[in-house]
Amino acid sequence: MIEKINSLKETIAQLSASNEAEVEALRIKYLSKKGEISLLFNDFRNVPAEQKKEIGQALNILKNQATERINELREALSSSETIDDNLDLTRTPSPIKLGSRHPLSIVRNEIISIFSRLGFTVAEGPEIEDDWHVFSSLNFAEDHPARDMQDTFFISRNPDVLLRTHTSSVQSRVMEHTQPPIRIICPGRVYRNEAISARAHCFFHQVEALYVDKNVSFADLKQTLLYFAREMFGPETKIRLRPSYFPFTEPSAEMDISCNLCGGKGCSFCKHTGWVEILGCGMVDPNVLDACGIDSKIYSGFALGMGVERITNLKYQVKDLRMFSENDRRFLEQFQSAH
Ligand code: DAH
């Protein structure tokens, strides 16, 4: 019996386990009611009286040793999860540093929110486009300079696959599968083959709006523009429309707002004119409606398109376009208090 006890002592000193389940299996093997050590206690009855003292002590030591060893194994496994003694859970937590929205996102969301109050809903389209949606459907002549490689990034030619140069392409995408009334606003990124400088970038952001229904008139366009300008730049803002040309609108106009820095008095920002240009607009050319499957004898519409960077510059006086894409936190953190 003494030999058995000694050999078990050795085995127990060597025990190891790699997970909780193994530790439990060892406990059952040695310490449960039918475990090896308990069975030895059962045999203790048969030990001759003169050996009882010695063997009894040895058995108790063995049992304690086994219990200790198994507890050690269990602790070793959970110690990786134990909490640092120095951790003070009652301490006030250090503040979590909040991020800030990108200024272009702030302004884009504001534009969307203003137009959604007029019943416009957001429509999106792909940045990789075909010639039809970016140019042909929008009444661009075959030899229009915008189709030139110098302005447009082509991915392949014949069939033409290109990066959209404006979000007006979303107009034709929506019109070709929706009948009026259509009242959409299309925010998105656009690409042009420009040398990068403080005033130009090869990608930027636009928001396009389109309204097509029966009897949509230039007066509707003007009222929408005035509402937008006042919501965006304040209730004192004035607007003026200058005749312009876009292939997809007729008549076309460019809209200026009274300079929001000097209130129209004239400053270096508005080049002392009191006005700054903010967007292009016009009545949708009947050719565009017809090309997209909308009967121009029944329906008319207006469209407008603006650069998000331009509006952001006016609101926040960002002087260099490149700052929008540099991800410099010193710049971005300044928009923390904006929404
Ligand atoms: N697509 C024009 C551009 O990229 C902007 C524009 C002008 C959009 C007039 C319009 C519009 O919808 O009516 O310069």
PDB file of C-alpha atoms in Angstrom, residues 40-276:
ATOM      1  CA  LEU A  40      -7.231   3.728  -1.215  1.00  0.00           C
ATOM      2  CA  PHE A  41      -9.184   5.187   1.707  1.00  0.00           C
ATOM      3  CA  ASN A  42     -11.676   2.330   1.263  1.00  0.00           C
ATOM      4  CA  ASP A  43      -8.798  -0.198   1.381  1.00  0.00           C
ATOM      5  CA  PHE A  44      -7.561   1.451   4.582  1.00  0.00           C
ATOM      6  CA  ARG A  45     -10.003  -0.800   6.478  1.00  0.00           C
ATOM      7  CA  ASN A  46      -7.873  -3.835   5.645  1.00  0.00           C
ATOM      8  CA  VAL A  47      -4.587  -2.325   6.825  1.00  0.00           C
ATOM      9  CA  PRO A  48      -3.164  -4.159   9.868  1.00  0.00           C
ATOM     10  CA  ALA A  49      -3.611  -2.138  13.055  1.00  0.00           C
ATOM     11  CA  GLU A  50       0.134  -1.551  13.600  1.00  0.00           C
ATOM     12  CA  GLN A  51       0.472   0.141  10.178  1.00  0.00           C
ATOM     13  CA  LYS A  52      -2.675   2.225  10.409  1.00  0.00           C
ATOM     14  CA  LYS A  53      -0.947   5.284  11.841  1.00  0.00           C
ATOM     15  CA  GLU A  54       1.783   5.461   9.216  1.00  0.00           C
ATOM     16  CA  ILE A  55      -0.452   4.681   6.248  1.00  0.00           C
ATOM     17  CA  GLY A  56      -3.239   6.930   7.508  1.00  0.00           C
ATOM     18  CA  GLN A  57      -0.853   9.888   7.633  1.00  0.00           C
ATOM     19  CA  ALA A  58       0.576   9.088   4.205  1.00  0.00           C
ATOM     20  CA  LEU A  59      -2.921   8.858   2.745  1.00  0.00           C
ATOM     21  CA  ASN A  60      -3.949  12.214   4.179  1.00  0.00           C
ATOM     22  CA  ILE A  61      -0.800  13.840   2.857  1.00  0.00           C
ATOM     23  CA  LEU A  62      -1.481  12.312  -0.576  1.00  0.00           C
ATOM     24  CA  LYS A  63      -5.027  13.610  -0.598  1.00  0.00           C
ATOM     25  CA  ASN A  64      -3.954  17.125   0.384  1.00  0.00           C
ATOM     26  CA  GLN A  65      -1.212  17.099  -2.198  1.00  0.00           C
ATOM     27  CA  ALA A  66      -3.628  16.027  -4.946  1.00  0.00           C
ATOM     28  CA  THR A  67      -6.179  18.670  -3.955  1.00  0.00           C
ATOM     29  CA  GLU A  68      -3.484  21.327  -3.947  1.00  0.00           C
ATOM     30  CA  ARG A  69      -2.060  20.261  -7.269  1.00  0.00           C
ATOM     31  CA  ILE A  70      -5.453  20.325  -8.967  1.00  0.00           C
ATOM     32  CA  ASN A  71      -6.233  23.763  -7.535  1.00  0.00           C
ATOM     33  CA  GLU A  72      -2.855  24.986  -8.777  1.00  0.00           C
ATOM     34  CA  LEU A  73      -3.605  23.731 -12.277  1.00  0.00           C
ATOM     35  CA  ARG A  74      -7.005  25.432 -12.246  1.00  0.00           C
ATOM     36  CA  GLU A  75      -5.516  28.721 -11.081  1.00  0.00           C
ATOM     37  CA  ALA A  76      -2.756  28.646 -13.646  1.00  0.00           C
ATOM     38  CA  LEU A  77      -5.343  28.377 -16.394  1.00  0.00           C
ATOM     39  CA  SER A  78      -7.464  31.275 -15.198  1.00  0.00           C
ATOM     40  CA  SER A  79      -4.589  33.541 -14.174  1.00  0.00           C
ATOM     41  CA  SER A  80      -4.309  34.856 -17.712  1.00  0.00           C
ATOM     42  CA  GLU A  81      -7.746  36.400 -17.159  1.00  0.00           C
ATOM     43  CA  THR A  82      -7.186  37.696 -13.666  1.00  0.00           C
ATOM     44  CA  ILE A  83      -7.512  41.383 -13.083  1.00  0.00           C
ATOM     45  CA  ASP A  84      -4.490  43.527 -12.414  1.00  0.00           C
ATOM     46  CA  ASP A  85      -4.300  44.224  -8.660  1.00  0.00           C
ATOM     47  CA  ASN A  86      -3.573  47.887  -9.345  1.00  0.00           C
ATOM     48  CA  LEU A  87      -6.703  48.391 -11.390  1.00  0.00           C
ATOM     49  CA  ASP A  88      -8.983  50.852  -9.646  1.00  0.00           C
ATOM     50  CA  LEU A  89     -12.467  50.273 -10.938  1.00  0.00           C
ATOM     51  CA  THR A  90     -13.849  53.209  -8.982  1.00  0.00           C
ATOM     52  CA  ARG A  91     -11.737  55.765 -10.853  1.00  0.00           C
ATOM     53  CA  THR A  92     -13.436  58.211 -13.242  1.00  0.00           C
ATOM     54  CA  PRO A  93     -12.736  56.929 -16.743  1.00  0.00           C
ATOM     55  CA  SER A  94     -10.522  59.006 -18.995  1.00  0.00           C
ATOM     56  CA  PRO A  95     -12.670  60.645 -21.694  1.00  0.00           C
ATOM     57  CA  ILE A  96     -12.984  58.811 -25.001  1.00  0.00           C
ATOM     58  CA  LYS A  97     -11.659  60.997 -27.786  1.00  0.00           C
ATOM     59  CA  LEU A  98     -14.498  61.660 -30.182  1.00  0.00           C
ATOM     60  CA  GLY A  99     -13.896  61.719 -33.903  1.00  0.00           C
ATOM     61  CA  SER A 100     -15.361  64.402 -36.112  1.00  0.00           C
ATOM     62  CA  ARG A 101     -17.214  64.232 -39.373  1.00  0.00           C
ATOM     63  CA  HIS A 102     -15.338  65.249 -42.475  1.00  0.00           C
ATOM     64  CA  PRO A 103     -16.294  68.820 -43.477  1.00  0.00           C
ATOM     65  CA  LEU A 104     -17.454  67.595 -46.883  1.00  0.00           C
ATOM     66  CA  SER A 105     -19.764  65.071 -45.200  1.00  0.00           C
ATOM     67  CA  ILE A 106     -21.137  67.765 -42.906  1.00  0.00           C
ATOM     68  CA  VAL A 107     -21.967  70.003 -45.846  1.00  0.00           C
ATOM     69  CA  ARG A 108     -23.272  67.170 -48.037  1.00  0.00           C
ATOM     70  CA  ASN A 109     -25.603  66.070 -45.231  1.00  0.00           C
ATOM     71  CA  GLU A 110     -26.807  69.610 -44.804  1.00  0.00           C
ATOM     72  CA  ILE A 111     -27.559  69.952 -48.524  1.00  0.00           C
ATOM     73  CA  ILE A 112     -29.441  66.636 -48.449  1.00  0.00           C
ATOM     74  CA  SER A 113     -31.386  67.692 -45.406  1.00  0.00           C
ATOM     75  CA  ILE A 114     -32.442  71.014 -46.987  1.00  0.00           C
ATOM     76  CA  PHE A 115     -33.644  69.319 -50.174  1.00  0.00           C
ATOM     77  CA  SER A 116     -35.355  66.524 -48.306  1.00  0.00           C
ATOM     78  CA  ARG A 117     -37.496  69.152 -46.590  1.00  0.00           C
ATOM     79  CA  LEU A 118     -38.749  69.972 -50.113  1.00  0.00           C
ATOM     80  CA  GLY A 119     -39.586  66.324 -50.806  1.00  0.00           C
ATOM     81  CA  PHE A 120     -36.394  65.288 -52.645  1.00  0.00           C
ATOM     82  CA  THR A 121     -35.033  61.808 -51.981  1.00  0.00           C
ATOM     83  CA  VAL A 122     -31.454  60.624 -52.372  1.00  0.00           C
ATOM     84  CA  ALA A 123     -30.522  58.647 -55.506  1.00  0.00           C
ATOM     85  CA  GLU A 124     -27.093  57.203 -56.150  1.00  0.00           C
ATOM     86  CA  GLY A 125     -25.314  55.858 -59.195  1.00  0.00           C
ATOM     87  CA  PRO A 126     -21.971  54.244 -60.061  1.00  0.00           C
ATOM     88  CA  GLU A 127     -18.698  56.169 -60.253  1.00  0.00           C
ATOM     89  CA  ILE A 128     -17.512  53.947 -63.109  1.00  0.00           C
ATOM     90  CA  GLU A 129     -19.846  54.832 -65.925  1.00  0.00           C
ATOM     91  CA  ASP A 130     -20.428  54.494 -69.629  1.00  0.00           C
ATOM     92  CA  ASP A 131     -20.505  57.200 -72.280  1.00  0.00           C
ATOM     93  CA  TRP A 132     -24.306  57.045 -72.622  1.00  0.00           C
ATOM     94  CA  HIS A 133     -25.128  58.019 -69.032  1.00  0.00           C
ATOM     95  CA  VAL A 134     -22.412  60.659 -68.630  1.00  0.00           C
ATOM     96  CA  PHE A 135     -22.574  62.299 -72.060  1.00  0.00           C
ATOM     97  CA  SER A 136     -24.847  61.022 -74.843  1.00  0.00           C
ATOM     98  CA  SER A 137     -28.100  60.830 -72.891  1.00  0.00           C
ATOM     99  CA  LEU A 138     -27.374  64.326 -71.567  1.00  0.00           C
ATOM    100  CA  ASN A 139     -27.261  65.859 -75.023  1.00  0.00           C
ATOM    101  CA  PHE A 140     -23.481  66.294 -75.285  1.00  0.00           C
ATOM    102  CA  ALA A 141     -22.498  66.648 -78.948  1.00  0.00           C
ATOM    103  CA  GLU A 142     -20.158  63.999 -80.369  1.00  0.00           C
ATOM    104  CA  ASP A 143     -17.276  66.488 -80.422  1.00  0.00           C
ATOM    105  CA  HIS A 144     -17.933  68.122 -77.048  1.00  0.00           C
ATOM    106  CA  PRO A 145     -14.582  68.881 -75.364  1.00  0.00           C
ATOM    107  CA  ALA A 146     -15.660  67.207 -72.090  1.00  0.00           C
ATOM    108  CA  ARG A 147     -15.521  63.879 -73.918  1.00  0.00           C
ATOM    109  CA  ASP A 148     -11.843  64.491 -74.545  1.00  0.00           C
ATOM    110  CA  MET A 149      -9.209  62.385 -72.753  1.00  0.00           C
ATOM    111  CA  GLN A 150      -7.870  65.629 -71.312  1.00  0.00           C
ATOM    112  CA  ASP A 151     -10.942  66.109 -69.163  1.00  0.00           C
ATOM    113  CA  THR A 152     -12.200  62.590 -68.655  1.00  0.00           C
ATOM    114  CA  PHE A 153     -10.480  59.545 -67.201  1.00  0.00           C
ATOM    115  CA  PHE A 154     -11.193  56.669 -69.546  1.00  0.00           C
ATOM    116  CA  ILE A 155     -10.823  53.133 -68.269  1.00  0.00           C
ATOM    117  CA  SER A 156     -11.301  51.651 -71.723  1.00  0.00           C
ATOM    118  CA  ARG A 157     -12.382  52.759 -75.184  1.00  0.00           C
ATOM    119  CA  ASN A 158     -14.934  51.121 -77.488  1.00  0.00           C
ATOM    120  CA  PRO A 159     -17.054  50.497 -75.598  1.00  0.00           C
ATOM    121  CA  ASP A 160     -16.232  53.534 -73.504  1.00  0.00           C
ATOM    122  CA  VAL A 161     -15.877  52.934 -69.781  1.00  0.00           C
ATOM    123  CA  LEU A 162     -14.983  56.022 -67.795  1.00  0.00           C
ATOM    124  CA  LEU A 163     -15.036  57.710 -64.417  1.00  0.00           C
ATOM    125  CA  ARG A 164     -18.050  59.996 -64.242  1.00  0.00           C
ATOM    126  CA  THR A 165     -17.164  63.654 -64.612  1.00  0.00           C
ATOM    127  CA  HIS A 166     -20.394  64.832 -62.994  1.00  0.00           C
ATOM    128  CA  THR A 167     -23.307  63.436 -60.991  1.00  0.00           C
ATOM    129  CA  SER A 168     -25.697  64.442 -63.789  1.00  0.00           C
ATOM    130  CA  SER A 169     -25.244  60.825 -64.944  1.00  0.00           C
ATOM    131  CA  VAL A 170     -27.513  59.781 -62.061  1.00  0.00           C
ATOM    132  CA  GLN A 171     -30.295  61.862 -63.653  1.00  0.00           C
ATOM    133  CA  SER A 172     -30.348  59.690 -66.749  1.00  0.00           C
ATOM    134  CA  ARG A 173     -30.022  56.500 -64.694  1.00  0.00           C
ATOM    135  CA  VAL A 174     -33.104  57.395 -62.671  1.00  0.00           C
ATOM    136  CA  MET A 175     -35.123  58.755 -65.602  1.00  0.00           C
ATOM    137  CA  GLU A 176     -34.572  55.685 -67.768  1.00  0.00           C
ATOM    138  CA  HIS A 177     -36.431  53.495 -65.291  1.00  0.00           C
ATOM    139  CA  THR A 178     -38.784  55.920 -63.482  1.00  0.00           C
ATOM    140  CA  GLN A 179     -41.714  57.885 -64.808  1.00  0.00           C
ATOM    141  CA  PRO A 180     -42.476  61.322 -63.285  1.00  0.00           C
ATOM    142  CA  PRO A 181     -43.026  62.713 -60.797  1.00  0.00           C
ATOM    143  CA  ILE A 182     -39.294  62.496 -60.062  1.00  0.00           C
ATOM    144  CA  ARG A 183     -37.745  64.549 -57.282  1.00  0.00           C
ATOM    145  CA  ILE A 184     -34.243  63.350 -56.527  1.00  0.00           C
ATOM    146  CA  ILE A 185     -30.998  64.585 -55.075  1.00  0.00           C
ATOM    147  CA  CYS A 186     -27.802  62.813 -56.098  1.00  0.00           C
ATOM    148  CA  PRO A 187     -24.688  63.289 -53.988  1.00  0.00           C
ATOM    149  CA  GLY A 188     -21.453  61.670 -55.096  1.00  0.00           C
ATOM    150  CA  ARG A 189     -17.821  61.777 -56.074  1.00  0.00           C
ATOM    151  CA  VAL A 190     -16.749  62.793 -59.562  1.00  0.00           C
ATOM    152  CA  TYR A 191     -13.433  62.692 -61.423  1.00  0.00           C
ATOM    153  CA  ARG A 192     -11.694  64.979 -63.883  1.00  0.00           C
ATOM    154  CA  ASN A 193      -8.265  64.886 -65.374  1.00  0.00           C
ATOM    155  CA  GLU A 194      -6.970  68.073 -63.728  1.00  0.00           C
ATOM    156  CA  ALA A 195      -3.557  68.873 -62.321  1.00  0.00           C
ATOM    157  CA  ILE A 196      -3.869  68.950 -58.525  1.00  0.00           C
ATOM    158  CA  SER A 197      -3.486  72.410 -57.015  1.00  0.00           C
ATOM    159  CA  ALA A 198      -5.022  74.576 -54.307  1.00  0.00           C
ATOM    160  CA  ARG A 199      -7.924  75.314 -56.649  1.00  0.00           C
ATOM    161  CA  ALA A 200      -8.424  72.088 -58.598  1.00  0.00           C
ATOM    162  CA  HIS A 201      -8.352  68.372 -57.861  1.00  0.00           C
ATOM    163  CA  CYS A 202      -8.743  65.247 -59.953  1.00  0.00           C
ATOM    164  CA  PHE A 203     -11.654  64.157 -57.783  1.00  0.00           C
ATOM    165  CA  PHE A 204     -14.267  66.187 -55.993  1.00  0.00           C
ATOM    166  CA  HIS A 205     -17.884  65.973 -54.907  1.00  0.00           C
ATOM    167  CA  GLN A 206     -21.124  67.173 -56.384  1.00  0.00           C
ATOM    168  CA  VAL A 207     -24.767  67.202 -55.490  1.00  0.00           C
ATOM    169  CA  GLU A 208     -27.262  67.163 -58.313  1.00  0.00           C
ATOM    170  CA  ALA A 209     -30.983  67.808 -57.984  1.00  0.00           C
ATOM    171  CA  LEU A 210     -33.662  66.900 -60.512  1.00  0.00           C
ATOM    172  CA  TYR A 211     -37.379  67.589 -60.521  1.00  0.00           C
ATOM    173  CA  VAL A 212     -39.544  66.327 -63.382  1.00  0.00           C
ATOM    174  CA  ASP A 213     -43.318  66.508 -63.451  1.00  0.00           C
ATOM    175  CA  LYS A 214     -46.183  68.132 -65.373  1.00  0.00           C
ATOM    176  CA  ASN A 215     -45.928  71.942 -65.506  1.00  0.00           C
ATOM    177  CA  VAL A 216     -42.572  72.361 -63.776  1.00  0.00           C
ATOM    178  CA  SER A 217     -41.490  75.912 -64.548  1.00  0.00           C
ATOM    179  CA  PHE A 218     -38.491  78.191 -64.202  1.00  0.00           C
ATOM    180  CA  ALA A 219     -40.329  79.870 -61.315  1.00  0.00           C
ATOM    181  CA  ASP A 220     -40.254  76.544 -59.420  1.00  0.00           C
ATOM    182  CA  LEU A 221     -36.516  76.377 -60.006  1.00  0.00           C
ATOM    183  CA  LYS A 222     -35.972  79.922 -58.777  1.00  0.00           C
ATOM    184  CA  GLN A 223     -38.003  79.392 -55.638  1.00  0.00           C
ATOM    185  CA  THR A 224     -36.151  76.165 -54.873  1.00  0.00           C
ATOM    186  CA  LEU A 225     -32.814  77.938 -55.346  1.00  0.00           C
ATOM    187  CA  LEU A 226     -33.802  80.795 -53.081  1.00  0.00           C
ATOM    188  CA  TYR A 227     -35.008  78.403 -50.380  1.00  0.00           C
ATOM    189  CA  PHE A 228     -31.772  76.423 -50.622  1.00  0.00           C
ATOM    190  CA  ALA A 229     -29.541  79.519 -50.496  1.00  0.00           C
ATOM    191  CA  ARG A 230     -31.314  80.945 -47.440  1.00  0.00           C
ATOM    192  CA  GLU A 231     -31.338  77.650 -45.560  1.00  0.00           C
ATOM    193  CA  MET A 232     -27.662  77.091 -46.329  1.00  0.00           C
ATOM    194  CA  PHE A 233     -26.224  80.583 -45.920  1.00  0.00           C
ATOM    195  CA  GLY A 234     -28.766  82.415 -43.765  1.00  0.00           C
ATOM    196  CA  PRO A 235     -32.113  84.196 -44.243  1.00  0.00           C
ATOM    197  CA  GLU A 236     -30.531  87.460 -45.492  1.00  0.00           C
ATOM    198  CA  THR A 237     -28.933  85.725 -48.481  1.00  0.00           C
ATOM    199  CA  LYS A 238     -29.822  87.087 -51.913  1.00  0.00           C
ATOM    200  CA  ILE A 239     -29.505  85.162 -55.175  1.00  0.00           C
ATOM    201  CA  ARG A 240     -29.023  86.173 -58.785  1.00  0.00           C
ATOM    202  CA  LEU A 241     -29.125  84.095 -61.962  1.00  0.00           C
ATOM    203  CA  ARG A 242     -26.836  84.665 -64.903  1.00  0.00           C
ATOM    204  CA  PRO A 243     -27.572  83.078 -68.306  1.00  0.00           C
ATOM    205  CA  SER A 244     -25.196  80.216 -69.064  1.00  0.00           C
ATOM    206  CA  TYR A 245     -24.919  77.100 -71.178  1.00  0.00           C
ATOM    207  CA  PHE A 246     -25.026  73.379 -70.328  1.00  0.00           C
ATOM    208  CA  PRO A 247     -25.834  70.734 -72.950  1.00  0.00           C
ATOM    209  CA  PHE A 248     -28.489  69.144 -70.738  1.00  0.00           C
ATOM    210  CA  THR A 249     -30.485  72.255 -69.776  1.00  0.00           C
ATOM    211  CA  GLU A 250     -32.245  74.927 -71.815  1.00  0.00           C
ATOM    212  CA  PRO A 251     -32.378  77.651 -70.723  1.00  0.00           C
ATOM    213  CA  SER A 252     -29.364  77.312 -68.404  1.00  0.00           C
ATOM    214  CA  ALA A 253     -28.150  79.594 -65.658  1.00  0.00           C
ATOM    215  CA  GLU A 254     -25.467  79.991 -63.063  1.00  0.00           C
ATOM    216  CA  MET A 255     -26.492  81.091 -59.622  1.00  0.00           C
ATOM    217  CA  ASP A 256     -24.588  83.537 -57.454  1.00  0.00           C
ATOM    218  CA  ILE A 257     -25.345  84.298 -53.833  1.00  0.00           C
ATOM    219  CA  SER A 258     -24.631  87.572 -52.093  1.00  0.00           C
ATOM    220  CA  CYS A 259     -21.161  87.168 -50.606  1.00  0.00           C
ATOM    221  CA  ASN A 260     -21.627  85.576 -47.199  1.00  0.00           C
ATOM    222  CA  LEU A 261     -18.414  87.128 -45.874  1.00  0.00           C
ATOM    223  CA  CYS A 262     -19.116  90.804 -46.515  1.00  0.00           C
ATOM    224  CA  GLY A 263     -22.904  90.519 -46.844  1.00  0.00           C
ATOM    225  CA  GLY A 264     -22.687  91.801 -50.422  1.00  0.00           C
ATOM    226  CA  LYS A 265     -20.750  94.991 -49.698  1.00  0.00           C
ATOM    227  CA  GLY A 266     -17.689  93.776 -51.560  1.00  0.00           C
ATOM    228  CA  CYS A 267     -14.489  92.201 -50.176  1.00  0.00           C
ATOM    229  CA  SER A 268     -11.420  90.441 -51.478  1.00  0.00           C
ATOM    230  CA  PHE A 269     -13.196  87.066 -51.262  1.00  0.00           C
ATOM    231  CA  CYS A 270     -15.921  88.114 -53.733  1.00  0.00           C
ATOM    232  CA  LYS A 271     -13.407  90.185 -55.708  1.00  0.00           C
ATOM    233  CA  HIS A 272     -15.335  93.284 -54.654  1.00  0.00           C
ATOM    234  CA  THR A 273     -18.402  92.282 -56.651  1.00  0.00           C
ATOM    235  CA  GLY A 274     -20.557  91.364 -53.642  1.00  0.00           C
ATOM    236  CA  TRP A 275     -21.493  88.055 -55.325  1.00  0.00           C
ATOM    237  CA  VAL A 276     -20.047  84.537 -55.373  1.00  0.00           C
TER     238      VAL A 276
END
